[in-house]
Coordinates of C-alpha atoms in Angstrom, one line a residue:
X1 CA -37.1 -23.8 -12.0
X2 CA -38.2 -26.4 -9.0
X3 CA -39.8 -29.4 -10.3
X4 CA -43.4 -29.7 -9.9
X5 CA -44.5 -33.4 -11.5
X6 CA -42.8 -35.7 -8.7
X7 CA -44.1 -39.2 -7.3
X8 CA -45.8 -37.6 -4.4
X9 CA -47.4 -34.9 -6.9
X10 CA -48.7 -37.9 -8.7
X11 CA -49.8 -39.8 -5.8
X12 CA -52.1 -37.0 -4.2
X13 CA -53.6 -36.3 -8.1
X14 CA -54.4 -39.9 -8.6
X15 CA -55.8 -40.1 -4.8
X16 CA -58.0 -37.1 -5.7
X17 CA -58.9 -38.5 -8.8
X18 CA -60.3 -42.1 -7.6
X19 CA -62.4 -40.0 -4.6
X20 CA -63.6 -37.2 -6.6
X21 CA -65.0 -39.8 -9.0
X22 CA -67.0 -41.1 -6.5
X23 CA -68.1 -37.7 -5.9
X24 CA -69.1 -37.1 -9.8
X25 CA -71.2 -40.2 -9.2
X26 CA -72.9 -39.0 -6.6
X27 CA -73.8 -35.8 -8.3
X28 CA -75.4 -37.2 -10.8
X29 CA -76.6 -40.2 -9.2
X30 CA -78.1 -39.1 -5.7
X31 CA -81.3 -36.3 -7.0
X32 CA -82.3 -39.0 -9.4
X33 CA -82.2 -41.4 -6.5
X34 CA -84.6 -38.9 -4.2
X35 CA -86.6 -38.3 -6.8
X36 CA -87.0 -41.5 -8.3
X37 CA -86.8 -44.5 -5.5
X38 CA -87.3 -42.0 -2.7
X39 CA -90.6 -40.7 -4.4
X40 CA -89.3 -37.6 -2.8
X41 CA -89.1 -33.7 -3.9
X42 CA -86.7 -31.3 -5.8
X43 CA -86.3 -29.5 -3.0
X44 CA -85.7 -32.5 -0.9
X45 CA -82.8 -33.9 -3.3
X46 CA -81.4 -29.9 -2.9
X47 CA -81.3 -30.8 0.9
X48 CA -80.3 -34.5 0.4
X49 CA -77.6 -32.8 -1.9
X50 CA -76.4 -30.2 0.4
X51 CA -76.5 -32.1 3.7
X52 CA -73.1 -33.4 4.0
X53 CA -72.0 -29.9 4.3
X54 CA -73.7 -29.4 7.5
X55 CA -71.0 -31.5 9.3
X56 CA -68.1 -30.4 7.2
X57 CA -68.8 -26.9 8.2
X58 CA -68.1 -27.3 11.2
X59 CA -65.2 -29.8 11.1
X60 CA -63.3 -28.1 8.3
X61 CA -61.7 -25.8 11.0
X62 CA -60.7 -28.8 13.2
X63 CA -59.5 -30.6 10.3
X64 CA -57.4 -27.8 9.5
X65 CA -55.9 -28.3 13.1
X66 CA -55.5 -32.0 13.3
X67 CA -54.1 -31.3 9.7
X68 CA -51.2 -29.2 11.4
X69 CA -50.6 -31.3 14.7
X70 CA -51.1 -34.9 13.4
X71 CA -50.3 -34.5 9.7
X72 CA -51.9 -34.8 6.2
X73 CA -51.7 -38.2 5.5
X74 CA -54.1 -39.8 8.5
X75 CA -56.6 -37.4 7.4
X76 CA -56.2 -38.1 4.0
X77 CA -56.4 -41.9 4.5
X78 CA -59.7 -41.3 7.1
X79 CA -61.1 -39.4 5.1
X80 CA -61.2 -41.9 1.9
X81 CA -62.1 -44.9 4.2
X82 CA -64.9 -42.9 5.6
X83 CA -66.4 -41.8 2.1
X84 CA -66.1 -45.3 1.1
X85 CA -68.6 -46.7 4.0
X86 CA -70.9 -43.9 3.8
X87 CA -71.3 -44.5 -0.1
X88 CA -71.8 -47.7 0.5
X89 CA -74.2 -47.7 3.1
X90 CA -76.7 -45.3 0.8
X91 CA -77.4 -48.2 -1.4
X92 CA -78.9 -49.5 1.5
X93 CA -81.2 -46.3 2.4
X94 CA -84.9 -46.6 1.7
X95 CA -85.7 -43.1 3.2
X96 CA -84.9 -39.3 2.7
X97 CA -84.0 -38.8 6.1
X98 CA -81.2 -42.0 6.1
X99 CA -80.2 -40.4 3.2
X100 CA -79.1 -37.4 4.7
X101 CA -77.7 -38.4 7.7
X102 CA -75.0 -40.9 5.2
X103 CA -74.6 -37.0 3.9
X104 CA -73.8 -35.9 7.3
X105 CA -71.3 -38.8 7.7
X106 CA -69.9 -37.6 4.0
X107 CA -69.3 -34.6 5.4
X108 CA -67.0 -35.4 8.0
X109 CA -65.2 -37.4 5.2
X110 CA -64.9 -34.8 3.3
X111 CA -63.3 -32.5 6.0
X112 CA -60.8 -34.4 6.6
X113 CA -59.6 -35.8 2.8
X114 CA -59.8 -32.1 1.3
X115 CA -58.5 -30.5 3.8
X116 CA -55.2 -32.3 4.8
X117 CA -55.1 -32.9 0.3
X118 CA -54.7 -28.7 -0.2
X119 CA -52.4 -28.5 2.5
X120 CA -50.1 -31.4 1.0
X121 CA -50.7 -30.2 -2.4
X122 CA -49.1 -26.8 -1.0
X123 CA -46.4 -28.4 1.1
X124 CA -45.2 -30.2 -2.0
X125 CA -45.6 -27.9 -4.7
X126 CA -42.5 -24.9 -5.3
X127 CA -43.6 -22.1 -3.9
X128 CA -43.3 -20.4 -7.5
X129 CA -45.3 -22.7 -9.0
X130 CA -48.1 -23.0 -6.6
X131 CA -51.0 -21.5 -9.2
X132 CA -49.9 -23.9 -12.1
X133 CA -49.9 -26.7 -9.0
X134 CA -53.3 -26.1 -8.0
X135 CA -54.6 -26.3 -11.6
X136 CA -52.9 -29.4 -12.6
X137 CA -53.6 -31.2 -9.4
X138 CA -57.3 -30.1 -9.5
X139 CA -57.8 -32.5 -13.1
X140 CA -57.8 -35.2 -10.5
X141 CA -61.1 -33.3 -9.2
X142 CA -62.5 -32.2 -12.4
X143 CA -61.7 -35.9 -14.3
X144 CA -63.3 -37.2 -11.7
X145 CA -66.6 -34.9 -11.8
X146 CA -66.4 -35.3 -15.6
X147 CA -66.0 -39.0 -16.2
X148 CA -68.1 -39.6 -12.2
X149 CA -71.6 -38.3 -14.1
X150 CA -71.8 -40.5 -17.3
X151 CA -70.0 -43.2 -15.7
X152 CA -72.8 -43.2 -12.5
X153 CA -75.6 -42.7 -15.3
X154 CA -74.7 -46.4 -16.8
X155 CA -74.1 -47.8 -12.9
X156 CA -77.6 -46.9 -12.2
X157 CA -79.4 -48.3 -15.0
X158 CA -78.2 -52.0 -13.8
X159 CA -79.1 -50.7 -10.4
X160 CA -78.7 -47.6 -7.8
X161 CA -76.7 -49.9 -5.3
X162 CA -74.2 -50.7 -8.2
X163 CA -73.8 -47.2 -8.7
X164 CA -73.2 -46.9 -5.3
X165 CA -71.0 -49.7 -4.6
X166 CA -68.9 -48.4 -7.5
X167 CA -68.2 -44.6 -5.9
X168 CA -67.3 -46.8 -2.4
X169 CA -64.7 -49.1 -4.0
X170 CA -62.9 -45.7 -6.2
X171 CA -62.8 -44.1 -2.3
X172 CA -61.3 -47.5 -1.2
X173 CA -58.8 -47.0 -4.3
X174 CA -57.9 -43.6 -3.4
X175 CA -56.6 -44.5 0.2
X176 CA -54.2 -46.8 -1.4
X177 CA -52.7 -44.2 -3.4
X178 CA -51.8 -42.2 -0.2
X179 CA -50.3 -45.0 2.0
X180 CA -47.2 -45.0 -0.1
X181 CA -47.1 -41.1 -0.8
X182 CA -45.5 -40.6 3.1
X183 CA -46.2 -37.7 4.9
X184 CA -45.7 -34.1 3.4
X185 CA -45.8 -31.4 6.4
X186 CA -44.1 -31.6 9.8
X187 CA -47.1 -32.9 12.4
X188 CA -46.9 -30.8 15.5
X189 CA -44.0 -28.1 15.0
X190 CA -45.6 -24.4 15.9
X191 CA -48.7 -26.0 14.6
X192 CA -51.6 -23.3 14.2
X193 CA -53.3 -23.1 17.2
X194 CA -56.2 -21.5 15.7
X195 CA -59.4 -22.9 14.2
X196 CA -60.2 -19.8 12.0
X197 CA -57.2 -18.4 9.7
X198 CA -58.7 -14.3 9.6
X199 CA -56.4 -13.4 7.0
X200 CA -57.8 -16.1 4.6
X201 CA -61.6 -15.1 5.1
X202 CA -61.9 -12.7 2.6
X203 CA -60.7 -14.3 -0.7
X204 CA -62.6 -17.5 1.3
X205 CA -66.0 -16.2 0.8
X206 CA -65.5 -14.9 -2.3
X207 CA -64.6 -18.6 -2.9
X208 CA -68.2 -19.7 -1.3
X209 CA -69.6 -17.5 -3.9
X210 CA -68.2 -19.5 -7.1
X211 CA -69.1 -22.6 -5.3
X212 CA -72.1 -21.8 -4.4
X213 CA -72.9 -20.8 -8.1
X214 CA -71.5 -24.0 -9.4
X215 CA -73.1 -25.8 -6.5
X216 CA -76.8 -25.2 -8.1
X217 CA -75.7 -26.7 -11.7
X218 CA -74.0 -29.8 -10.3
X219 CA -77.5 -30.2 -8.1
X220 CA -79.8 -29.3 -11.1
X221 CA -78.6 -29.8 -14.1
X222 CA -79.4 -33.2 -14.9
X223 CA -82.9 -32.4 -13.6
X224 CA -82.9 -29.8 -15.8
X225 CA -81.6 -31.9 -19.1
X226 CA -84.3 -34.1 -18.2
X227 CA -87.4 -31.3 -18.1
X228 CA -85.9 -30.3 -21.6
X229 CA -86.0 -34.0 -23.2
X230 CA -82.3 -34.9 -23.4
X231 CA -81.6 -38.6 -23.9
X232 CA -78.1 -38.0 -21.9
X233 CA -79.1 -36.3 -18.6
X234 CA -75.2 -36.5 -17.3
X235 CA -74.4 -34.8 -20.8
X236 CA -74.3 -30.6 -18.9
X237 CA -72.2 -32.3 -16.1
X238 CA -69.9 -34.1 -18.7
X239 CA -69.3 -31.1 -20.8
X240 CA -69.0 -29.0 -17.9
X241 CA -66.2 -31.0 -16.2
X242 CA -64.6 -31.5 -19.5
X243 CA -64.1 -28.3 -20.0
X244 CA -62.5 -27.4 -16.8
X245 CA -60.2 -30.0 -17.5
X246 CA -58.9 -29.3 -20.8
X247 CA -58.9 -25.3 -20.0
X248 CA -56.7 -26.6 -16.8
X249 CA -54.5 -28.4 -19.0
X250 CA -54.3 -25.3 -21.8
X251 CA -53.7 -22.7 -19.3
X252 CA -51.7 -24.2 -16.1
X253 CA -49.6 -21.4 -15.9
X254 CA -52.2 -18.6 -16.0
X255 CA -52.9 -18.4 -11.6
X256 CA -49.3 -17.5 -11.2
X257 CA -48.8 -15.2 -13.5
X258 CA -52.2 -13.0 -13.0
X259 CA -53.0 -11.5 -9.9
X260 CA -55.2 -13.8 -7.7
X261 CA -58.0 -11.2 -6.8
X262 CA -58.0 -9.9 -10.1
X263 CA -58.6 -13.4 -12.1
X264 CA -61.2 -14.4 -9.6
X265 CA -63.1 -11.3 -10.1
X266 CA -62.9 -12.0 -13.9
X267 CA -63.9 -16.3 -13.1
X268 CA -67.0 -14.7 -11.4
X269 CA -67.9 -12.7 -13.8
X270 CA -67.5 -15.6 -16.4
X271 CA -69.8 -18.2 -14.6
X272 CA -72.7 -15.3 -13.4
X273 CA -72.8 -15.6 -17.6
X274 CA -72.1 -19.1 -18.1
X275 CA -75.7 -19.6 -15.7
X276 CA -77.6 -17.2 -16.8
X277 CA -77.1 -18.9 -20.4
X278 CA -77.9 -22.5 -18.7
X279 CA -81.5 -20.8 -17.6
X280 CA -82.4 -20.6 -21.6
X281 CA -83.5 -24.3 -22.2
X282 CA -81.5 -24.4 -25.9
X283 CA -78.7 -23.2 -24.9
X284 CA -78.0 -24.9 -21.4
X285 CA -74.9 -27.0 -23.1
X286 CA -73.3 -23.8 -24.1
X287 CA -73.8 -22.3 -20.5
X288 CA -72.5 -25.3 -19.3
X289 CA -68.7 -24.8 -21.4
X290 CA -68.7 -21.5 -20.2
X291 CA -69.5 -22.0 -16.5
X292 CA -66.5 -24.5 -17.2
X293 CA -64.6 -21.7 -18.3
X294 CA -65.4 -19.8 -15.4
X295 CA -64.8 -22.2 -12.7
X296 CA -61.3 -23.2 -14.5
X297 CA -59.8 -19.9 -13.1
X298 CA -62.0 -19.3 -9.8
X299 CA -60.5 -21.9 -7.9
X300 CA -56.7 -21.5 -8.3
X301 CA -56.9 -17.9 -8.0
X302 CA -58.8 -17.5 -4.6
X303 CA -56.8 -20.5 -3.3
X304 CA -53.4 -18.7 -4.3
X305 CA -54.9 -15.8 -2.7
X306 CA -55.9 -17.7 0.2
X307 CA -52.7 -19.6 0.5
X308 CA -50.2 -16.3 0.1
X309 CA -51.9 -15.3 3.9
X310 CA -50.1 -18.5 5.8
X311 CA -46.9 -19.3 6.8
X312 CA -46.2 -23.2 6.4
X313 CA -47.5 -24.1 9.9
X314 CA -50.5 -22.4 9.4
X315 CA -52.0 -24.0 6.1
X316 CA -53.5 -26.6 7.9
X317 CA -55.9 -23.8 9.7
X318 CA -55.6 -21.6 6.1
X319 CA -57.2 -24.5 3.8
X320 CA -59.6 -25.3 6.9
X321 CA -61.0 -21.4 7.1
X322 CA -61.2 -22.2 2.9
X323 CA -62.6 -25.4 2.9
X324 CA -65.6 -24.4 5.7
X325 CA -66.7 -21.5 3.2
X326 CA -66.4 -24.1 0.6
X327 CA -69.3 -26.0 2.3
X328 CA -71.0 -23.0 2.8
X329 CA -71.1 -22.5 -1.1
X330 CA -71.6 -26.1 -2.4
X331 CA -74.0 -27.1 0.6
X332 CA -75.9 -23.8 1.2
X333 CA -76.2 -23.1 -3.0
X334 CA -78.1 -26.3 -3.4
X335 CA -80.0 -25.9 -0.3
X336 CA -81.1 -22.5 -0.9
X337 CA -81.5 -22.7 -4.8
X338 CA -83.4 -26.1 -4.3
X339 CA -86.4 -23.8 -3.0
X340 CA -86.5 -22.3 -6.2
X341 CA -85.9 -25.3 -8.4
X342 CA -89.2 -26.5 -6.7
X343 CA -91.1 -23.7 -8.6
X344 CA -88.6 -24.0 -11.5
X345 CA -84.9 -25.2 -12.6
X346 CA -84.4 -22.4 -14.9
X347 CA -84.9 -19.7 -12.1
X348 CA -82.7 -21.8 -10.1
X349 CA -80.0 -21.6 -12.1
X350 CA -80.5 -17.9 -12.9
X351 CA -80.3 -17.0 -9.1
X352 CA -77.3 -18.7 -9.4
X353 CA -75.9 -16.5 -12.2
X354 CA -76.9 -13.3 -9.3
X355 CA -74.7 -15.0 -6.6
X356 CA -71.6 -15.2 -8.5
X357 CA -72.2 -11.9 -9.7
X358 CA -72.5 -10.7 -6.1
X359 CA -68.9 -12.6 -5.4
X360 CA -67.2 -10.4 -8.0
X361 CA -68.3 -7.6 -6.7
X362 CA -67.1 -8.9 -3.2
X363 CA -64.0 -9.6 -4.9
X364 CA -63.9 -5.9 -6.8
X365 CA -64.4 -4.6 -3.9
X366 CA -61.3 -6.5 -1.8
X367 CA -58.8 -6.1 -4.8
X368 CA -59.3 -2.2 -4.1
X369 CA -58.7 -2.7 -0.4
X370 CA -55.5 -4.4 -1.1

């Protein structure tokens, strides 16, 4: 069997590790922020929350290309560099609408260090191994937006621009662990020349729908702890990214050896009941472990889906047509679940359950086209 754990392998989980830390603090850190020093809406930290995703929309595709002609490590290393000014540069926002355009500029940081990091991840890992790859890489993410929450929640009680600060310098961190990880594709040779990979659209929206699902409890839950009376608002987040990471860990080898389309209609499935459970105020901890659940399984199975549709010169365009519906789930599900968080959290995250349970019927329904 190819190996799998290398020093590159490493190098990229770390990477993703240090910036999707940052990430984890600004989930938990940025509604409080609207809310609290902004003197702003719900609804407005939903849009504050979803902004960035307004430019990575549209540069996901591009990425995607540069991705292919210029390679995955100047992406990855912009990408980072980026995150870390716009991070830091929100401490320094004393309005919603400078808020969201340091989202904006996220976003373009985010299209480029995600993108060119999947397509890496797949140029490195065997291609027999590629499920078990994208779940043990992905504990970079899910550490990150496990240990990001609580650890942003004690940042911001010295001060929001510590909390801030803090998310800049782990982006800083996370571009030194790609300088000496070298570059893992071949930049310009029969690179896509296509923005949109079709093949990849179908298991890519179904994608949008887990994220957009998952989207809504990252943007309310700690809202939602704090309506209920929990000491520990960054408590839902923490158990939820917890247990993404240990069910990561326990099952690894479960993407390769279950049909992509049929696990990520079964992920669905799980997190429509993991939210609905999160909507009942004293049992929103044990919807949070079983959105976990859910979400442990949804993105290694639509990604192996979506990846089994390129040849090597075309993942750069394949994680770029992934990646924009991506956006369209965690950008648009806050956005869009925001206006109902304004009347009430709980019905927010119930509407979320009823989007995931639309993706697996997507997904049902592409499985029988197959």
């Amino acid at each position: 069997m190819a190996r799998l754990l290398t020093p590159r392998f490493a190098l990229l989980t770390a990477a993703d590790l240090g910036y999707f830390t940052a990430v984890g603090i600004a989930v938990h850190t940025l509604p409080l922020y609207v809310t609290g020093p902004l003197h702003s809406t719900k609804a407005a930290a939903g849009v504050a929350f979803g902004a960035f995703a307004i430019s990575a929309l549209f540069l996901r595709p591009l990425a995607g290309r540069l991705t292919d002609r210029l390679g995955r490590r100047p992406l990855l290393l912009g990408g980072a560099a980026l995150a870390a000014a716009g991070l830091a540069l929100t401490a320094f926002a004393t309005d919603l609408p400078a808020v969201i355009a340091l989202r904006l500029l996220l976003g373009v940081a985010e299209a480029a260090f995600f993108v060119a990091g999947f397509a890496a991840l797949v140029d490195i890992a065997p291609p027999d191994r590629l499920g078990e790859a994208l779940s043990l890489n992905s504990l970079g993410l899910y550490l990150g937006l496990a240990a990001g929450p609580p650890l942003g929640e004690v940042l911001a009680q010295r001060s929001f621009a510590t909390a801030w600060f803090a998310a800049a310098a782990l982006c800083l961190a996370s571009a030194l662990a790609v300088l000496p990880m070298g570059e893992t594709g071949t930049p310009g040779q029969a690179a896509s020349t296509k923005l949109i990979h079709r093949p990849a659209v179908g298991p890519s929206a179904a994608l949008g729908a887990s994220l957009a699902a998952a989207g809504g409890f990252l943007a309310f839950s700690a809202l939602r702890a704090q309506e209920i009376g929990y000491e520990n608002t960054s408590l839902p987040l923490f158990l939820y990214g917890a247990t993404v990471v240990v069910c990561r860990l326990v099952f690894a080898k479960v993407p390769d050896r279950v049909p992509p389309l049929r696990l990520g209609a079964i992920a669905l499935a799980v997190i429509a009941a993991g939210l609905a459970l999160t909507a009942v105020p004293h049992l929103l901890i044990a919807g949070s472990v079983v959105l976990g659940v859910g979400v442990t399984f949804s993105t290694p199975a639509f990604f192996a889906a979506i990846f089994a549709t390129a040849q090597p010169h075309q993942r750069g365009a394949a994680s770029g047509t992934a990646s924009a519906f991506l956006d369209l789930g965690l950008g648009g599900g806050p956005i869009l679940l925001g206006l109902v968080a304004n009347v009430s959290t709980s019905a927010a995250l119930a509407a979320g359950g009823g989007i995931a349970l639309l993706g697996c019927l997507w997904t049902i329904r592409l499985r029988r086209a197959h």
